[in-house]
Amino acid sequence: MNQVLFVKANCRSLDQSVSVKLYHAFLKTYRKANPSDRVIELDLYQEDLPYYNDVMLDGMAKRRTGAELSSSEKEAAGRVMRFLDPFVTADKIVFAFPMWNFTVPAVLHTYIDYVSQPGIAYRYTPGGPVGMLGNKKAALLNARGGVYSSGPAAEQEMAVSWMKHNLELLGIQDIVTVIVEGHDQYPEHRERMIDQGIAAAMKTAAAF
């Protein structure tokens, strides 16, 4: 039995958001294909996720070295660990998120700040950082209204690429992507593009 963490980073409803449509299509298909797996859903917009700050930095640093933490540092480090523990113990992780202003929503950036912990998720070596979570698989479900996979806007894409770089830092190399793009840029093809994306999400989920 695998433990699978589903992370949703979109505050919009199912009928308003393409990435949420991908999320639900993937989740439903995965559950049907893997009924014995343990699925944990994490809706980041429903969580209390303050920006990563100096108290968290100090608390996690002291936790690594075994130094005594102040009460505020204990609380801050505890908050980080509540998100980090399920991330570390998951066998598979699924992220669903839109591209906003060329990158990921701030809440997802904050979540990645929480889980990217030295000594737990990666470690430093003379040759550079080495990931410690290489036994995981990840899926990235992304929607972006314009076309960023090719053409003049390709260099502006900092959502899926940013997520990949951060997961690779942690040692996660087995990453699959499902991307719906151009549905706002080409509204006449919107429904077809979304339908194709949902079908791709279902196919990917069945094999994930």
XYZ file of N, CA and C in Angstrom:
624
model
N 0.843 -1.203 0.000
C 0.000 0.000 0.000
C 0.876 1.250 0.000
N 0.609 2.127 -0.925
C 1.336 3.388 -1.002
C 0.571 4.499 -0.294
N 1.319 5.465 0.202
C 0.716 6.685 0.741
C 0.895 7.787 -0.294
N -0.199 8.415 -0.670
C -0.178 9.407 -1.744
C -0.696 10.735 -1.217
N 0.099 11.759 -1.379
C -0.247 13.102 -0.921
C -0.700 13.936 -2.114
N -1.935 14.415 -2.064
C -2.482 15.295 -3.100
C -2.483 16.724 -2.575
N -1.759 17.601 -3.246
C -1.614 18.990 -2.821
C -2.300 19.894 -3.842
N -3.335 20.585 -3.403
C -4.074 21.501 -4.283
C -3.738 22.934 -3.909
N -3.300 23.707 -4.904
C -2.912 25.097 -4.671
C -3.719 26.011 -5.584
N -5.010 26.004 -5.375
C -5.895 26.882 -6.135
C -7.136 27.157 -5.297
N -7.479 28.433 -5.160
C -8.628 28.820 -4.342
C -9.922 28.874 -5.145
N -9.837 28.627 -6.444
C -11.017 28.719 -7.299
C -11.821 27.423 -7.242
N -13.088 27.518 -7.638
C -13.972 26.357 -7.607
C -13.742 25.476 -8.832
N -14.353 24.300 -8.808
C -14.194 23.336 -9.893
C -14.636 23.913 -11.231
N -15.731 24.648 -11.254
C -16.229 25.184 -12.520
C -15.453 26.409 -12.989
N -14.622 26.987 -12.114
C -13.865 28.183 -12.469
C -12.409 27.904 -12.809
N -11.908 26.748 -12.432
C -10.468 26.495 -12.522
C -10.156 25.235 -13.315
N -9.272 25.367 -14.282
C -8.851 24.215 -15.071
C -7.939 23.301 -14.251
N -7.049 23.876 -13.447
C -6.158 23.022 -12.652
C -6.929 22.236 -11.595
N -8.019 22.793 -11.096
C -8.859 22.050 -10.154
C -9.576 20.912 -10.874
N -9.975 21.141 -12.115
C -10.558 20.062 -12.916
C -9.553 18.925 -13.089
N -8.309 19.268 -13.369
C -7.269 18.251 -13.503
C -7.083 17.498 -12.188
N -7.096 18.224 -11.097
C -6.928 17.630 -9.767
C -7.996 16.570 -9.509
N -9.247 16.928 -9.719
C -10.338 15.999 -9.416
C -10.347 14.811 -10.372
N -10.024 15.046 -11.641
C -9.966 13.943 -12.600
C -8.861 12.963 -12.229
N -7.708 13.491 -11.853
C -6.577 12.646 -11.458
C -6.908 11.884 -10.176
N -7.449 12.588 -9.189
C -7.763 11.973 -7.899
C -8.782 10.847 -8.052
N -9.851 11.104 -8.785
C -10.901 10.094 -8.959
C -10.355 8.857 -9.664
N -9.580 9.073 -10.720
C -9.021 7.948 -11.472
C -8.012 7.175 -10.638
N -7.173 7.900 -9.902
C -6.160 7.223 -9.091
C -6.808 6.359 -8.018
N -7.800 6.900 -7.353
C -8.477 6.129 -6.300
C -9.121 4.867 -6.865
N -9.696 4.984 -8.046
C -10.336 3.824 -8.661
C -9.299 2.771 -9.034
N -8.139 3.214 -9.510
C -7.097 2.284 -9.943
C -6.306 1.705 -8.774
N -6.309 2.416 -7.639
C -5.498 1.996 -6.487
C -6.321 2.082 -5.203
N -7.348 1.250 -5.085
C -8.280 1.381 -3.955
C -7.656 1.125 -2.590
N -6.539 0.415 -2.535
C -5.931 0.106 -1.239
C -4.932 1.160 -0.780
N -4.574 2.097 -1.649
C -3.610 3.129 -1.265
C -4.237 4.133 -0.306
N -3.408 4.691 0.546
C -3.863 5.727 1.470
C -3.669 7.087 0.814
N -4.756 7.812 0.625
C -4.729 9.121 -0.025
C -4.926 10.211 1.019
N -4.028 11.183 1.026
C -4.131 12.344 1.903
C -4.298 13.576 1.027
N -5.355 14.332 1.254
C -5.588 15.559 0.493
C -5.197 16.774 1.328
N -4.477 17.686 0.698
C -4.034 18.907 1.356
C -4.410 20.099 0.483
N -5.393 20.865 0.921
C -5.824 22.075 0.220
C -5.105 23.255 0.863
N -4.095 23.769 0.202
C -3.241 24.783 0.818
C -3.991 26.048 1.185
N -5.039 26.374 0.451
C -5.798 27.583 0.764
C -6.694 27.411 1.987
N -6.814 26.188 2.468
C -7.577 25.943 3.686
C -6.663 25.767 4.898
N -5.366 25.927 4.696
C -4.394 25.738 5.766
C -3.864 27.083 6.257
N -3.342 27.071 7.472
C -2.697 28.257 8.040
C -1.213 28.178 7.695
N -0.824 28.896 6.643
C 0.536 28.822 6.119
C 1.158 30.216 6.065
N 1.589 30.747 7.194
C 2.282 32.041 7.146
C 3.588 31.908 6.374
N 4.029 33.013 5.793
C 5.292 32.979 5.066
C 6.417 32.470 5.963
N 7.332 31.744 5.361
C 8.484 31.227 6.097
C 9.281 32.404 6.651
N 9.592 32.370 7.941
C 10.160 33.553 8.583
C 11.358 33.202 9.463
N 11.891 34.222 10.139
C 13.110 34.024 10.917
C 12.907 33.097 12.109
N 11.722 33.117 12.713
C 11.471 32.223 13.849
C 11.464 30.766 13.381
N 10.876 30.513 12.221
C 10.895 29.162 11.660
C 12.319 28.739 11.312
N 13.071 29.649 10.699
C 14.461 29.346 10.354
C 15.268 28.978 11.597
N 15.144 29.802 12.639
C 15.885 29.542 13.873
C 15.417 28.251 14.543
N 14.105 28.048 14.579
C 13.566 26.854 15.218
C 14.007 25.575 14.533
N 13.952 25.558 13.191
C 14.358 24.361 12.462
C 15.864 24.146 12.547
N 16.640 25.241 12.557
C 18.096 25.106 12.691
C 18.463 24.523 14.052
N 17.821 25.016 15.104
C 18.093 24.492 16.444
C 17.617 23.049 16.574
N 16.512 22.735 15.926
C 16.001 21.365 15.966
C 17.015 20.405 15.342
N 17.673 20.833 14.259
C 18.668 19.983 13.603
C 19.881 19.730 14.494
N 20.264 20.745 15.250
C 21.487 20.630 16.059
C 21.226 20.146 17.476
N 19.959 20.053 17.854
C 19.629 19.620 19.201
C 19.697 20.718 20.239
N 19.797 21.975 19.791
C 19.836 23.099 20.724
C 18.448 23.340 21.317
N 18.415 24.047 22.427
C 17.143 24.325 23.092
C 16.375 25.395 22.322
N 15.082 25.154 22.127
C 14.222 26.084 21.403
C 13.416 26.920 22.383
N 13.188 28.164 22.024
C 12.258 28.990 22.790
C 10.839 28.514 22.513
N 9.879 29.001 23.273
C 8.492 28.578 23.069
C 8.000 28.965 21.681
N 8.366 30.152 21.215
C 7.933 30.581 19.884
C 8.608 29.755 18.797
N 9.861 29.375 19.015
C 10.559 28.542 18.039
C 9.986 27.134 18.006
N 9.608 26.599 19.164
C 8.970 25.283 19.206
C 7.666 25.293 18.421
N 6.873 26.344 18.616
C 5.605 26.449 17.897
C 5.845 26.562 16.401
N 6.827 27.382 16.010
C 7.115 27.580 14.593
C 7.645 26.304 13.948
N 8.575 25.632 14.622
C 9.120 24.385 14.087
C 8.046 23.302 14.025
N 7.162 23.285 15.004
C 6.059 22.330 14.994
C 5.137 22.544 13.818
N 4.903 23.808 13.477
C 4.057 24.117 12.322
C 4.705 23.592 11.042
N 6.002 23.811 10.906
C 6.715 23.319 9.728
C 6.629 21.800 9.649
N 6.849 21.126 10.761
C 6.865 19.659 10.765
C 5.499 19.066 10.459
N 4.435 19.777 10.781
C 3.090 19.272 10.460
C 2.897 19.141 8.957
N 3.586 19.957 8.189
C 3.514 19.847 6.730
C 4.638 18.972 6.179
N 5.785 19.015 6.830
C 6.939 18.267 6.333
C 6.781 16.765 6.523
N 6.261 16.325 7.655
C 6.156 14.887 7.931
C 5.356 14.132 6.864
N 4.140 14.592 6.495
C 3.399 13.867 5.454
C 4.106 13.890 4.102
N 4.836 14.973 3.830
C 5.587 15.076 2.580
C 6.699 14.033 2.540
N 7.415 13.890 3.642
C 8.537 12.953 3.710
C 8.055 11.510 3.668
N 6.943 11.216 4.318
C 6.468 9.830 4.398
C 5.673 9.394 3.173
N 5.274 10.324 2.322
C 4.502 9.970 1.130
C 5.374 9.217 0.127
N 4.781 8.230 -0.519
C 5.460 7.525 -1.605
C 5.295 8.263 -2.926
N 4.160 8.927 -3.060
C 3.856 9.678 -4.276
C 3.218 11.008 -3.879
N 3.508 12.040 -4.662
C 2.963 13.364 -4.371
C 2.413 13.959 -5.659
N 1.196 14.468 -5.586
C 0.535 15.087 -6.733
C 0.278 16.550 -6.411
N 0.723 17.429 -7.290
C 0.498 18.865 -7.129
C -0.409 19.358 -8.254
N -1.419 20.136 -7.895
C -2.270 20.795 -8.889
C -2.222 22.292 -8.626
N -1.888 23.062 -9.656
C -1.684 24.495 -9.456
C -1.791 25.231 -10.790
N -2.198 26.485 -10.757
C -2.211 27.300 -11.963
C -0.885 28.030 -12.126
N -0.682 28.617 -13.284
C 0.372 29.609 -13.441
C -0.255 30.972 -13.200
N 0.281 31.674 -12.239
C -0.139 33.053 -11.969
C 1.074 33.963 -12.106
N 0.975 34.945 -12.973
C 2.087 35.886 -13.171
C 3.397 35.151 -13.426
N 3.323 34.175 -14.294
C 4.455 33.383 -14.781
C 4.953 32.319 -13.804
N 4.427 32.271 -12.573
C 4.958 31.315 -11.604
C 3.825 30.670 -10.805
N 4.152 30.065 -9.677
C 3.160 29.361 -8.868
C 2.493 30.332 -7.899
N 1.295 30.020 -7.407
C 0.679 30.842 -6.361
C 1.575 30.926 -5.128
N 1.497 32.047 -4.435
C 2.365 32.278 -3.272
C 2.223 31.183 -2.221
N 1.017 30.655 -2.061
C 0.800 29.635 -1.031
C 1.579 28.353 -1.349
N 1.729 28.035 -2.631
C 2.516 26.857 -3.007
C 4.008 27.126 -2.810
N 4.436 28.325 -3.136
C 5.830 28.700 -2.885
C 6.143 28.561 -1.392
N 5.224 29.028 -0.554
C 5.420 28.928 0.890
C 5.489 27.471 1.338
N 4.620 26.637 0.789
C 4.635 25.212 1.136
C 5.977 24.579 0.776
N 6.498 24.905 -0.391
C 7.800 24.376 -0.795
C 8.894 24.877 0.142
N 8.777 26.125 0.601
C 9.726 26.631 1.602
C 9.687 25.777 2.870
N 8.496 25.375 3.280
C 8.345 24.561 4.490
C 9.028 23.196 4.339
N 8.815 22.545 3.207
C 9.259 21.150 3.076
C 10.700 21.013 2.603
N 11.285 22.083 2.105
C 12.669 22.010 1.602
C 13.649 22.240 2.749
N 13.772 21.257 3.601
C 14.564 21.385 4.820
C 15.898 20.654 4.710
N 17.015 21.378 4.900
C 18.314 20.706 4.916
C 18.399 19.724 6.076
N 19.021 18.597 5.808
C 19.142 17.564 6.825
C 17.974 16.605 6.859
N 16.887 16.968 6.191
C 15.699 16.108 6.123
C 15.339 15.804 4.672
N 15.256 16.844 3.853
C 14.891 16.681 2.449
C 16.105 16.712 1.522
N 17.157 17.371 1.946
C 18.410 17.377 1.187
C 19.548 17.663 2.157
N 20.767 17.429 1.695
C 21.934 17.692 2.533
C 23.016 18.350 1.688
N 23.867 19.080 2.337
C 24.971 19.735 1.647
C 26.199 18.825 1.626
N 26.904 18.825 0.500
C 28.158 18.093 0.346
C 29.162 19.025 -0.328
N 30.450 18.667 -0.334
C 31.430 19.501 -1.039
C 31.096 19.693 -2.515
N 30.364 18.743 -3.085
C 29.986 18.853 -4.490
C 28.677 19.562 -4.723
N 28.056 20.038 -3.647
C 26.773 20.713 -3.775
C 25.681 19.968 -3.039
N 24.445 20.477 -3.080
C 23.345 19.823 -2.370
C 22.964 18.492 -3.004
N 22.594 17.542 -2.162
C 22.173 16.217 -2.615
C 20.810 15.920 -2.010
N 19.849 15.559 -2.850
C 18.511 15.254 -2.377
C 18.464 13.974 -1.567
N 17.537 13.932 -0.609
C 17.399 12.773 0.274
C 16.062 12.054 0.102
N 15.258 12.499 -0.867
C 13.916 11.935 -1.036
C 13.756 11.306 -2.418
N 14.799 10.637 -2.872
C 14.796 10.116 -4.229
C 13.903 8.919 -4.468
N 13.272 8.402 -3.441
C 12.419 7.225 -3.597
C 10.973 7.583 -3.921
N 10.705 8.831 -4.245
C 9.323 9.273 -4.466
C 9.026 9.506 -5.946
N 7.739 9.462 -6.264
C 7.252 9.888 -7.570
C 6.427 11.150 -7.374
N 6.407 12.005 -8.384
C 5.614 13.230 -8.308
C 4.887 13.461 -9.624
N 3.722 14.072 -9.516
C 2.949 14.486 -10.685
C 2.630 15.965 -10.546
N 2.815 16.707 -11.628
C 2.526 18.135 -11.659
C 1.384 18.385 -12.629
N 0.278 18.879 -12.108
C -0.911 19.190 -12.907
C -1.034 20.704 -12.975
N -0.874 21.258 -14.171
C -0.794 22.709 -14.301
C -1.684 23.210 -15.424
N -2.257 24.387 -15.210
C -3.037 25.052 -16.251
C -2.546 26.482 -16.399
N -2.430 26.915 -17.648
C -2.010 28.281 -17.945
C -2.726 28.736 -19.202
N -3.312 29.918 -19.127
C -4.177 30.379 -20.203
C -3.476 30.647 -21.505
N -2.192 30.990 -21.447
C -1.409 31.225 -22.652
C -0.557 30.025 -23.008
N 0.185 30.155 -24.093
C 1.077 29.089 -24.548
C 2.499 29.413 -24.113
N 3.062 28.538 -23.284
C 4.408 28.752 -22.751
C 5.337 27.569 -23.001
N 4.857 26.554 -23.690
C 5.698 25.390 -23.956
C 6.666 25.639 -25.099
N 6.358 26.607 -25.941
C 7.210 26.940 -27.075
C 6.928 28.380 -27.483
N 7.748 28.893 -28.380
C 7.530 30.250 -28.855
C 8.162 31.292 -27.955
N 7.857 32.556 -28.200
C 8.525 33.651 -27.483
C 8.260 33.674 -25.982
N 7.158 33.079 -25.528
C 6.824 33.111 -24.098
C 7.462 31.968 -23.308
N 8.139 31.047 -23.991
C 8.660 29.858 -23.308
C 9.632 30.216 -22.189
N 10.463 31.229 -22.414
C 11.451 31.594 -21.392
C 10.819 32.249 -20.173
N 9.537 32.624 -20.280
C 8.848 33.259 -19.158
C 8.195 32.249 -18.224
N 8.179 30.986 -18.608
C 7.503 29.959 -17.812
C 8.323 29.640 -16.568
N 7.769 29.965 -15.400
C 8.469 29.730 -14.135
C 7.549 29.070 -13.110
N 6.624 28.260 -13.594
C 5.716 27.537 -12.700
C 6.097 26.056 -12.661
N 5.849 25.337 -13.753
C 6.230 23.926 -13.815
C 7.743 23.773 -13.693
N 8.493 24.609 -14.391
C 9.958 24.513 -14.319
C 10.456 24.775 -12.900
N 9.845 25.734 -12.215
C 10.236 26.033 -10.833
C 9.959 24.849 -9.914
N 8.793 24.231 -10.090
C 8.457 23.065 -9.278
C 9.425 21.917 -9.543
N 9.744 21.688 -10.813
C 10.676 20.607 -11.142
C 12.034 20.830 -10.495
N 12.550 22.040 -10.601
C 13.868 22.336 -10.024
C 13.870 22.084 -8.514
N 12.804 22.491 -7.848
C 12.746 22.324 -6.399
C 12.599 20.863 -5.997
N 11.794 20.108 -6.728
C 11.662 18.685 -6.419
C 12.961 17.942 -6.707
N 13.636 18.320 -7.781
C 14.916 17.684 -8.103
C 15.961 17.983 -7.035
N 15.915 19.180 -6.454
C 16.806 19.499 -5.340
C 16.637 18.499 -4.206
N 15.406 18.056 -3.992
C 15.104 17.115 -2.913
C 15.365 15.668 -3.317
N 15.814 15.463 -4.544
C 16.138 14.126 -5.021
C 15.029 13.451 -5.795
N 13.908 14.129 -5.975
C 12.765 13.539 -6.684
C 12.964 13.749 -8.179
N 13.284 12.674 -8.876
C 13.572 12.738 -10.309
C 12.438 12.164 -11.160
N 11.639 11.295 -10.565
C 10.546 10.641 -11.299
C 9.329 11.564 -11.273
N 9.253 12.451 -12.262
C 8.227 13.492 -12.290
C 7.472 13.419 -13.612
N 6.148 13.345 -13.534
C 5.306 13.400 -14.731
C 4.504 14.698 -14.699
N 4.156 15.192 -15.867
C 3.421 16.453 -15.954
C 2.190 16.301 -16.835
N 1.152 17.017 -16.461
C -0.032 17.190 -17.302
C -0.294 18.689 -17.347
N -0.243 19.260 -18.539
C -0.363 20.707 -18.686
C -1.466 21.031 -19.682
N -2.353 21.913 -19.281
C -3.336 22.492 -20.201
C -2.926 23.937 -20.420
N -2.734 24.323 -21.665
C -2.312 25.686 -21.946
C -3.006 26.225 -23.195
N -3.098 27.546 -23.262
C -3.627 28.208 -24.443
C -5.130 28.354 -24.493
N -5.840 27.879 -23.476
C -7.298 27.892 -23.530
C -7.885 29.295 -23.406
N -7.135 30.235 -22.841
C -7.577 31.632 -22.831
C -7.067 32.374 -24.059
N -5.914 32.007 -24.517
C -5.325 32.633 -25.702
C -6.104 32.268 -26.957
N -6.640 31.058 -26.977
C -7.417 30.577 -28.124
C -8.780 30.094 -27.641
N -9.675 31.012 -27.303
C -10.961 30.627 -26.701
C -11.812 29.735 -27.596
N -11.609 29.822 -28.904
C -12.393 28.980 -29.807
C -12.041 27.499 -29.644
N -10.887 27.209 -29.068
C -10.464 25.825 -28.839
C -10.482 25.454 -27.355
N -11.041 26.314 -26.538
C -10.965 26.156 -25.089
C -11.492 24.797 -24.608
N -12.698 24.453 -24.983
C -13.304 23.224 -24.474
C -12.523 21.995 -24.916
N -12.075 21.992 -26.166
C -11.295 20.853 -26.655
C -9.986 20.715 -25.880
N -9.323 21.839 -25.637
C -8.055 21.806 -24.901
C -8.246 21.279 -23.482
N -9.299 21.746 -22.838
C -9.562 21.304 -21.466
C -9.929 19.822 -21.434
N -10.772 19.400 -22.370
C -11.158 17.986 -22.424
C -9.945 17.090 -22.657
N -9.046 17.529 -23.534
C -7.836 16.749 -23.788
C -6.957 16.683 -22.540
N -6.899 17.788 -21.811
C -6.117 17.809 -20.582
C -6.683 16.884 -19.523
N -7.994 16.873 -19.377
C -8.635 15.982 -18.410
C -8.382 14.523 -18.781
N -8.478 14.220 -20.077
C -8.199 12.853 -20.531
C -6.752 12.469 -20.239
N -5.834 13.411 -20.436
C -4.421 13.144 -20.147
C -4.197 12.931 -18.654
N -4.900 13.701 -17.823
C -4.787 13.539 -16.373
C -5.277 12.157 -15.942
N -6.377 11.716 -16.513
C -6.917 10.400 -16.171
C -5.977 9.281 -16.614
N -5.419 9.413 -17.811
C -4.486 8.399 -18.313
C -3.229 8.346 -17.450
N -2.725 9.523 -17.085
C -1.522 9.582 -16.251
C -1.790 9.005 -14.867
N -2.961 9.311 -14.309
C -3.313 8.816 -12.978
C -3.408 7.295 -12.946
N -3.952 6.720 -13.997
C -4.124 5.267 -14.038
C -2.788 4.531 -14.017
N -1.742 5.193 -14.524
C -0.422 4.559 -14.588
C 0.531 5.049 -13.501
N 0.079 5.968 -12.660
C 0.959 6.630 -11.686
C 1.260 5.734 -10.482
